[in-house]
Amino acid sequence: AQSVSQHNHHVILSEAASLELGCNYSYGGTVNLFWYVQYPGQHLQLLLKYFSGDPLVKGIKGFEAEFIKSKFSFNLRKPSVQWSDTAEYFCAALLTGGGNKLTFGTGTQLKVEL
Amino acid sequence: KAGVTQTPRYLIKTRGQQVTLSCSPISGHRSVSWYQQTPGQGLQFLFEYFSETQRNKGNFPGRFSGRQFSNSRSEMNVSTLELGDSALYLCASSLGGTRPTEAFFGQGTRLTVV
């Protein structure tokens, strides 16, 4: 069965620190990967997506992620976080040919301190 | 263009009652998916509708059902409500079709069962 795992449930960083959130997936076919962010009281927003091509994808607000097929990973990175990045981050996977059924990781709660 | 609209935003129901939630997708999107978000279980896929047909279904009991209309608007219904059905119900809108695309989420309907 397909699954997505996020290793860090809670992360606390100081402003300007670098961020890396882990995401691993388990899928039997061609996978498409996403990172979503949920700011307090707001809806899920798409940060970035990977369908094919360049495994290093850039998203909004300075975020990027690297698809490493051999490691079944899609880690999210940001060189310098801001207080406004405080939010919950979800990694998600979509199987090609499987319609639009997203499988989500459990989420990582990021708190950025001033 | 307008985003995904879910109504109502908040609902309080009593155990045993039934509830209907509504979702209007982004104009031109033909796929609507529903997710349940709870602190304990995270984001779980309920079902997906595409061109008025259920294309995917998650592991939820038959009390959870849905439908999609010819204008792509979708409703989900939960019958015989249980306390454990208290959750944020999210609707996601996608272009649909055979190629994978990103999903855009609505603000959600917060259902509380008392």
PDB file of C-alpha atoms in Angstrom:
ATOM      1  CA  ALA A   1       0.000   0.000   0.000  1.00  0.00           C
ATOM      2  CA  GLN A   2       1.220   3.499  -0.754  1.00  0.00           C
ATOM      3  CA  SER A   3       2.379   5.606   2.148  1.00  0.00           C
ATOM      4  CA  VAL A   4       4.137   8.856   2.926  1.00  0.00           C
ATOM      5  CA  SER A   5       6.171   9.411   6.054  1.00  0.00           C
ATOM      6  CA  GLN A   6       7.479  12.597   7.583  1.00  0.00           C
ATOM      7  CA  HIS A   7      10.163  12.094  10.181  1.00  0.00           C
ATOM      8  CA  ASN A   8       9.967  15.338  12.099  1.00  0.00           C
ATOM      9  CA  HIS A   9       6.692  16.051  13.850  1.00  0.00           C
ATOM     10  CA  HIS A  10       7.748  19.245  15.589  1.00  0.00           C
ATOM     11  CA  VAL A  11      10.608  21.513  14.606  1.00  0.00           C
ATOM     12  CA  ILE A  12      11.646  24.709  16.356  1.00  0.00           C
ATOM     13  CA  LEU A  13      14.107  27.052  14.649  1.00  0.00           C
ATOM     14  CA  SER A  14      15.392  30.548  15.134  1.00  0.00           C
ATOM     15  CA  GLU A  15      14.914  33.104  12.391  1.00  0.00           C
ATOM     16  CA  ALA A  16      17.568  32.874   9.668  1.00  0.00           C
ATOM     17  CA  ALA A  17      18.289  29.217  10.428  1.00  0.00           C
ATOM     18  CA  SER A  18      18.211  26.727   7.582  1.00  0.00           C
ATOM     19  CA  LEU A  19      15.366  24.274   7.276  1.00  0.00           C
ATOM     20  CA  GLU A  20      15.157  20.741   6.001  1.00  0.00           C
ATOM     21  CA  LEU A  21      12.051  18.627   6.473  1.00  0.00           C
ATOM     22  CA  GLY A  22      12.210  14.979   5.556  1.00  0.00           C
ATOM     23  CA  CYS A  23       9.673  13.113   3.464  1.00  0.00           C
ATOM     24  CA  ASN A  24       9.822   9.516   2.260  1.00  0.00           C
ATOM     25  CA  TYR A  25       7.288   7.705   0.156  1.00  0.00           C
ATOM     26  CA  SER A  26       6.456   4.135  -0.614  1.00  0.00           C
ATOM     27  CA  TYR A  27       4.820   3.641  -3.988  1.00  0.00           C
ATOM     28  CA  GLY A  28       4.729   0.946  -6.611  1.00  0.00           C
ATOM     29  CA  GLY A  29       4.408   3.141  -9.671  1.00  0.00           C
ATOM     30  CA  THR A  30       5.178   6.568 -11.090  1.00  0.00           C
ATOM     31  CA  VAL A  31       4.777   9.042  -8.284  1.00  0.00           C
ATOM     32  CA  ASN A  32       4.067  12.741  -8.227  1.00  0.00           C
ATOM     33  CA  LEU A  33       5.042  14.648  -5.111  1.00  0.00           C
ATOM     34  CA  PHE A  34       3.883  17.796  -3.376  1.00  0.00           C
ATOM     35  CA  TRP A  35       4.517  19.918  -0.350  1.00  0.00           C
ATOM     36  CA  TYR A  36       1.600  21.817   1.115  1.00  0.00           C
ATOM     37  CA  VAL A  37       1.626  24.381   3.917  1.00  0.00           C
ATOM     38  CA  GLN A  38      -1.154  25.205   6.345  1.00  0.00           C
ATOM     39  CA  TYR A  39      -0.762  28.518   8.163  1.00  0.00           C
ATOM     40  CA  PRO A  40      -2.761  28.898  11.376  1.00  0.00           C
ATOM     41  CA  GLY A  41      -6.433  29.303  10.530  1.00  0.00           C
ATOM     42  CA  GLN A  42      -5.849  29.108   6.796  1.00  0.00           C
ATOM     43  CA  HIS A  43      -6.423  26.534   4.096  1.00  0.00           C
ATOM     44  CA  LEU A  44      -3.838  24.187   2.661  1.00  0.00           C
ATOM     45  CA  GLN A  45      -1.683  25.932   0.092  1.00  0.00           C
ATOM     46  CA  LEU A  46       0.600  24.345  -2.451  1.00  0.00           C
ATOM     47  CA  LEU A  47       4.282  25.153  -1.861  1.00  0.00           C
ATOM     48  CA  LEU A  48       5.755  23.139  -4.710  1.00  0.00           C
ATOM     49  CA  LYS A  49       5.222  20.105  -6.880  1.00  0.00           C
ATOM     50  CA  TYR A  50       7.185  17.482  -8.766  1.00  0.00           C
ATOM     51  CA  PHE A  51       5.794  15.626 -11.743  1.00  0.00           C
ATOM     52  CA  SER A  52       8.880  14.836 -13.826  1.00  0.00           C
ATOM     53  CA  GLY A  53      12.068  16.398 -15.151  1.00  0.00           C
ATOM     54  CA  ASP A  54      14.540  18.344 -13.016  1.00  0.00           C
ATOM     55  CA  PRO A  55      14.528  16.691  -9.595  1.00  0.00           C
ATOM     56  CA  LEU A  56      15.262  19.999  -7.885  1.00  0.00           C
ATOM     57  CA  VAL A  57      12.049  21.977  -7.802  1.00  0.00           C
ATOM     58  CA  LYS A  58      11.570  25.507  -6.595  1.00  0.00           C
ATOM     59  CA  GLY A  59       8.372  26.723  -5.052  1.00  0.00           C
ATOM     60  CA  ILE A  60       6.926  29.816  -3.515  1.00  0.00           C
ATOM     61  CA  LYS A  61       8.423  31.838  -0.661  1.00  0.00           C
ATOM     62  CA  GLY A  62      11.975  30.575  -1.258  1.00  0.00           C
ATOM     63  CA  PHE A  63      11.219  26.900  -0.641  1.00  0.00           C
ATOM     64  CA  GLU A  64      12.727  24.113  -2.710  1.00  0.00           C
ATOM     65  CA  ALA A  65      12.656  20.330  -2.672  1.00  0.00           C
ATOM     66  CA  GLU A  66      14.771  17.595  -4.179  1.00  0.00           C
ATOM     67  CA  PHE A  67      13.362  14.361  -5.544  1.00  0.00           C
ATOM     68  CA  ILE A  68      15.837  11.519  -4.974  1.00  0.00           C
ATOM     69  CA  LYS A  69      14.361   8.440  -6.584  1.00  0.00           C
ATOM     70  CA  SER A  70      16.961   6.037  -5.178  1.00  0.00           C
ATOM     71  CA  LYS A  71      16.133   7.139  -1.656  1.00  0.00           C
ATOM     72  CA  PHE A  72      12.372   7.484  -2.193  1.00  0.00           C
ATOM     73  CA  SER A  73      12.692  10.950  -0.717  1.00  0.00           C
ATOM     74  CA  PHE A  74      11.391  14.440  -1.385  1.00  0.00           C
ATOM     75  CA  ASN A  75      12.863  16.669   1.304  1.00  0.00           C
ATOM     76  CA  LEU A  76      11.819  20.288   1.693  1.00  0.00           C
ATOM     77  CA  ARG A  77      14.467  22.950   2.211  1.00  0.00           C
ATOM     78  CA  LYS A  78      14.762  26.666   2.828  1.00  0.00           C
ATOM     79  CA  PRO A  79      18.109  28.367   3.406  1.00  0.00           C
ATOM     80  CA  SER A  80      16.851  30.989   5.846  1.00  0.00           C
ATOM     81  CA  VAL A  81      13.491  30.773   7.613  1.00  0.00           C
ATOM     82  CA  GLN A  82      11.378  33.678   8.763  1.00  0.00           C
ATOM     83  CA  TRP A  83       8.947  34.012  11.643  1.00  0.00           C
ATOM     84  CA  SER A  84       6.137  34.018   9.070  1.00  0.00           C
ATOM     85  CA  ASP A  85       7.085  30.465   8.025  1.00  0.00           C
ATOM     86  CA  THR A  86       5.539  29.181  11.261  1.00  0.00           C
ATOM     87  CA  ALA A  87       2.987  26.673   9.999  1.00  0.00           C
ATOM     88  CA  GLU A  88       2.296  22.995   9.471  1.00  0.00           C
ATOM     89  CA  TYR A  89       3.906  21.374   6.445  1.00  0.00           C
ATOM     90  CA  PHE A  90       2.550  18.321   4.674  1.00  0.00           C
ATOM     91  CA  CYS A  91       4.227  16.120   2.143  1.00  0.00           C
ATOM     92  CA  ALA A  92       1.852  14.338  -0.242  1.00  0.00           C
ATOM     93  CA  ALA A  93       2.050  11.832  -3.069  1.00  0.00           C
ATOM     94  CA  LEU A  94      -0.136  11.095  -6.050  1.00  0.00           C
ATOM     95  CA  LEU A  95       0.152   7.977  -8.147  1.00  0.00           C
ATOM     96  CA  THR A  96       0.049   8.528 -11.913  1.00  0.00           C
ATOM     97  CA  GLY A  97      -3.043   6.826 -13.270  1.00  0.00           C
ATOM     98  CA  GLY A  98      -4.639   6.752  -9.845  1.00  0.00           C
ATOM     99  CA  GLY A  99      -6.914   9.715 -10.278  1.00  0.00           C
ATOM    100  CA  ASN A 100      -6.527  12.506  -7.757  1.00  0.00           C
ATOM    101  CA  LYS A 101      -6.145  10.500  -4.560  1.00  0.00           C
ATOM    102  CA  LEU A 102      -3.491  12.259  -2.511  1.00  0.00           C
ATOM    103  CA  THR A 103      -1.760  10.383   0.277  1.00  0.00           C
ATOM    104  CA  PHE A 104      -0.468  12.731   2.951  1.00  0.00           C
ATOM    105  CA  GLY A 105       2.257  12.437   5.508  1.00  0.00           C
ATOM    106  CA  THR A 106       1.414  13.160   9.136  1.00  0.00           C
ATOM    107  CA  GLY A 107       2.686  16.713   8.908  1.00  0.00           C
ATOM    108  CA  THR A 108       5.482  18.698  10.532  1.00  0.00           C
ATOM    109  CA  GLN A 109       4.675  21.570  12.823  1.00  0.00           C
ATOM    110  CA  LEU A 110       7.316  24.257  12.334  1.00  0.00           C
ATOM    111  CA  LYS A 111       7.748  27.053  14.834  1.00  0.00           C
ATOM    112  CA  VAL A 112      10.151  29.858  14.010  1.00  0.00           C
ATOM    113  CA  GLU A 113      11.244  31.966  16.949  1.00  0.00           C
ATOM    114  CA  LEU A 114      12.406  35.556  16.732  1.00  0.00           C
TER     115      LEU A 114
ATOM    116  CA  LYS B   1     -10.272  33.511 -10.415  1.00  0.00           C
ATOM    117  CA  ALA B   2     -12.317  32.305  -7.464  1.00  0.00           C
ATOM    118  CA  GLY B   3     -10.901  29.528  -5.325  1.00  0.00           C
ATOM    119  CA  VAL B   4     -12.558  26.461  -3.886  1.00  0.00           C
ATOM    120  CA  THR B   5     -15.609  27.354  -1.830  1.00  0.00           C
ATOM    121  CA  GLN B   6     -16.925  25.167   0.948  1.00  0.00           C
ATOM    122  CA  THR B   7     -20.128  25.719   2.848  1.00  0.00           C
ATOM    123  CA  PRO B   8     -20.923  25.912   5.619  1.00  0.00           C
ATOM    124  CA  ARG B   9     -17.704  26.816   7.418  1.00  0.00           C
ATOM    125  CA  TYR B  10     -18.868  25.514  10.783  1.00  0.00           C
ATOM    126  CA  LEU B  11     -21.454  22.964  11.839  1.00  0.00           C
ATOM    127  CA  ILE B  12     -22.557  21.549  15.147  1.00  0.00           C
ATOM    128  CA  LYS B  13     -24.631  18.384  15.012  1.00  0.00           C
ATOM    129  CA  THR B  14     -25.913  15.829  17.469  1.00  0.00           C
ATOM    130  CA  ARG B  15     -25.007  12.151  17.416  1.00  0.00           C
ATOM    131  CA  GLY B  16     -27.311  10.200  15.147  1.00  0.00           C
ATOM    132  CA  GLN B  17     -28.102  13.122  12.873  1.00  0.00           C
ATOM    133  CA  GLN B  18     -26.941  13.430   9.313  1.00  0.00           C
ATOM    134  CA  VAL B  19     -25.102  16.276   7.630  1.00  0.00           C
ATOM    135  CA  THR B  20     -24.464  17.502   4.096  1.00  0.00           C
ATOM    136  CA  LEU B  21     -21.428  19.548   3.158  1.00  0.00           C
ATOM    137  CA  SER B  22     -21.018  21.420  -0.090  1.00  0.00           C
ATOM    138  CA  CYS B  23     -18.052  22.220  -2.297  1.00  0.00           C
ATOM    139  CA  SER B  24     -17.797  24.431  -5.377  1.00  0.00           C
ATOM    140  CA  PRO B  25     -14.568  23.784  -7.292  1.00  0.00           C
ATOM    141  CA  ILE B  26     -12.514  26.237  -9.276  1.00  0.00           C
ATOM    142  CA  SER B  27     -14.147  27.040 -12.585  1.00  0.00           C
ATOM    143  CA  GLY B  28     -13.053  24.533 -15.226  1.00  0.00           C
ATOM    144  CA  HIS B  29     -11.968  21.908 -12.710  1.00  0.00           C
ATOM    145  CA  ARG B  30     -13.775  18.613 -13.097  1.00  0.00           C
ATOM    146  CA  SER B  31     -12.317  16.615 -10.233  1.00  0.00           C
ATOM    147  CA  VAL B  32     -13.379  17.097  -6.627  1.00  0.00           C
ATOM    148  CA  SER B  33     -11.848  15.155  -3.760  1.00  0.00           C
ATOM    149  CA  TRP B  34     -12.786  15.108  -0.094  1.00  0.00           C
ATOM    150  CA  TYR B  35     -10.490  14.677   2.885  1.00  0.00           C
ATOM    151  CA  GLN B  36     -10.988  14.387   6.616  1.00  0.00           C
ATOM    152  CA  GLN B  37      -8.462  16.137   8.838  1.00  0.00           C
ATOM    153  CA  THR B  38      -8.164  15.269  12.530  1.00  0.00           C
ATOM    154  CA  PRO B  39      -5.329  15.801  15.037  1.00  0.00           C
ATOM    155  CA  GLY B  40      -4.952  12.065  15.558  1.00  0.00           C
ATOM    156  CA  GLN B  41      -5.268  10.699  12.029  1.00  0.00           C
ATOM    157  CA  GLY B  42      -4.050  13.654   9.978  1.00  0.00           C
ATOM    158  CA  LEU B  43      -5.369  14.072   6.448  1.00  0.00           C
ATOM    159  CA  GLN B  44      -7.242  11.072   5.135  1.00  0.00           C
ATOM    160  CA  PHE B  45      -8.745  10.661   1.692  1.00  0.00           C
ATOM    161  CA  LEU B  46     -12.488  10.061   1.597  1.00  0.00           C
ATOM    162  CA  PHE B  47     -13.385   9.929  -2.115  1.00  0.00           C
ATOM    163  CA  GLU B  48     -12.933  11.591  -5.475  1.00  0.00           C
ATOM    164  CA  TYR B  49     -15.502  12.501  -8.062  1.00  0.00           C
ATOM    165  CA  PHE B  50     -14.783  13.180 -11.706  1.00  0.00           C
ATOM    166  CA  SER B  51     -17.451  13.931 -14.277  1.00  0.00           C
ATOM    167  CA  GLU B  52     -20.205  12.985 -11.829  1.00  0.00           C
ATOM    168  CA  THR B  53     -18.697   9.548 -11.171  1.00  0.00           C
ATOM    169  CA  GLN B  54     -16.866   8.324  -8.101  1.00  0.00           C
ATOM    170  CA  ARG B  55     -13.359   7.543  -9.322  1.00  0.00           C
ATOM    171  CA  ASN B  56     -11.617   6.715  -6.038  1.00  0.00           C
ATOM    172  CA  LYS B  57     -12.731   5.780  -2.562  1.00  0.00           C
ATOM    173  CA  GLY B  58     -10.881   5.744   0.737  1.00  0.00           C
ATOM    174  CA  ASN B  59     -11.323   3.461   3.723  1.00  0.00           C
ATOM    175  CA  PHE B  60     -14.326   5.023   5.348  1.00  0.00           C
ATOM    176  CA  PRO B  61     -17.618   3.363   6.294  1.00  0.00           C
ATOM    177  CA  GLY B  62     -20.656   3.564   4.072  1.00  0.00           C
ATOM    178  CA  ARG B  63     -22.091   6.318   6.260  1.00  0.00           C
ATOM    179  CA  PHE B  64     -19.854   8.640   4.274  1.00  0.00           C
ATOM    180  CA  SER B  65     -21.118   9.260   0.775  1.00  0.00           C
ATOM    181  CA  GLY B  66     -20.885  11.890  -1.881  1.00  0.00           C
ATOM    182  CA  ARG B  67     -22.025  13.003  -5.264  1.00  0.00           C
ATOM    183  CA  GLN B  68     -21.091  15.405  -7.988  1.00  0.00           C
ATOM    184  CA  PHE B  69     -23.379  17.464 -10.153  1.00  0.00           C
ATOM    185  CA  SER B  70     -23.090  18.328 -13.821  1.00  0.00           C
ATOM    186  CA  ASN B  71     -21.577  21.732 -12.945  1.00  0.00           C
ATOM    187  CA  SER B  72     -18.822  19.885 -10.985  1.00  0.00           C
ATOM    188  CA  ARG B  73     -20.115  21.060  -7.616  1.00  0.00           C
ATOM    189  CA  SER B  74     -19.970  18.296  -5.064  1.00  0.00           C
ATOM    190  CA  GLU B  75     -21.662  17.357  -1.838  1.00  0.00           C
ATOM    191  CA  MET B  76     -20.705  14.882   0.810  1.00  0.00           C
ATOM    192  CA  ASN B  77     -23.104  13.385   3.279  1.00  0.00           C
ATOM    193  CA  VAL B  78     -22.474  11.726   6.582  1.00  0.00           C
ATOM    194  CA  SER B  79     -25.360   9.795   8.091  1.00  0.00           C
ATOM    195  CA  THR B  80     -25.834   8.589  11.663  1.00  0.00           C
ATOM    196  CA  LEU B  81     -23.158  10.884  12.995  1.00  0.00           C
ATOM    197  CA  GLU B  82     -20.749   9.654  15.642  1.00  0.00           C
ATOM    198  CA  LEU B  83     -18.582  11.664  18.018  1.00  0.00           C
ATOM    199  CA  GLY B  84     -15.526  10.471  16.105  1.00  0.00           C
ATOM    200  CA  ASP B  85     -16.763  12.185  12.954  1.00  0.00           C
ATOM    201  CA  SER B  86     -15.827  15.541  14.463  1.00  0.00           C
ATOM    202  CA  ALA B  87     -13.183  16.871  12.103  1.00  0.00           C
ATOM    203  CA  LEU B  88     -12.257  19.424   9.501  1.00  0.00           C
ATOM    204  CA  TYR B  89     -13.569  18.272   6.139  1.00  0.00           C
ATOM    205  CA  LEU B  90     -11.585  19.566   3.199  1.00  0.00           C
ATOM    206  CA  CYS B  91     -12.531  19.680  -0.428  1.00  0.00           C
ATOM    207  CA  ALA B  92      -9.886  19.747  -3.155  1.00  0.00           C
ATOM    208  CA  SER B  93     -10.375  20.770  -6.750  1.00  0.00           C
ATOM    209  CA  SER B  94      -8.253  19.574  -9.687  1.00  0.00           C
ATOM    210  CA  LEU B  95      -8.430  19.804 -13.427  1.00  0.00           C
ATOM    211  CA  GLY B  96      -8.925  16.060 -13.622  1.00  0.00           C
ATOM    212  CA  GLY B  97      -8.310  14.025 -16.755  1.00  0.00           C
ATOM    213  CA  THR B  98      -5.615  11.408 -17.166  1.00  0.00           C
ATOM    214  CA  ARG B  99      -2.564  13.542 -16.386  1.00  0.00           C
ATOM    215  CA  PRO B 100      -1.765  14.286 -12.754  1.00  0.00           C
ATOM    216  CA  THR B 101      -2.285  17.869 -11.674  1.00  0.00           C
ATOM    217  CA  GLU B 102      -2.091  19.766  -8.422  1.00  0.00           C
ATOM    218  CA  ALA B 103      -5.038  20.034  -6.081  1.00  0.00           C
ATOM    219  CA  PHE B 104      -6.338  23.288  -4.655  1.00  0.00           C
ATOM    220  CA  PHE B 105      -8.004  23.170  -1.285  1.00  0.00           C
ATOM    221  CA  GLY B 106     -10.911  25.016   0.217  1.00  0.00           C
ATOM    222  CA  GLN B 107     -11.055  26.482   3.725  1.00  0.00           C
ATOM    223  CA  GLY B 108     -12.872  23.426   4.997  1.00  0.00           C
ATOM    224  CA  THR B 109     -15.990  22.754   7.021  1.00  0.00           C
ATOM    225  CA  ARG B 110     -15.421  22.295  10.727  1.00  0.00           C
ATOM    226  CA  LEU B 111     -17.907  19.663  11.921  1.00  0.00           C
ATOM    227  CA  THR B 112     -18.459  19.160  15.621  1.00  0.00           C
ATOM    228  CA  VAL B 113     -20.607  16.251  16.759  1.00  0.00           C
ATOM    229  CA  VAL B 114     -21.963  16.493  20.312  1.00  0.00           C
TER     230      VAL B 114
END
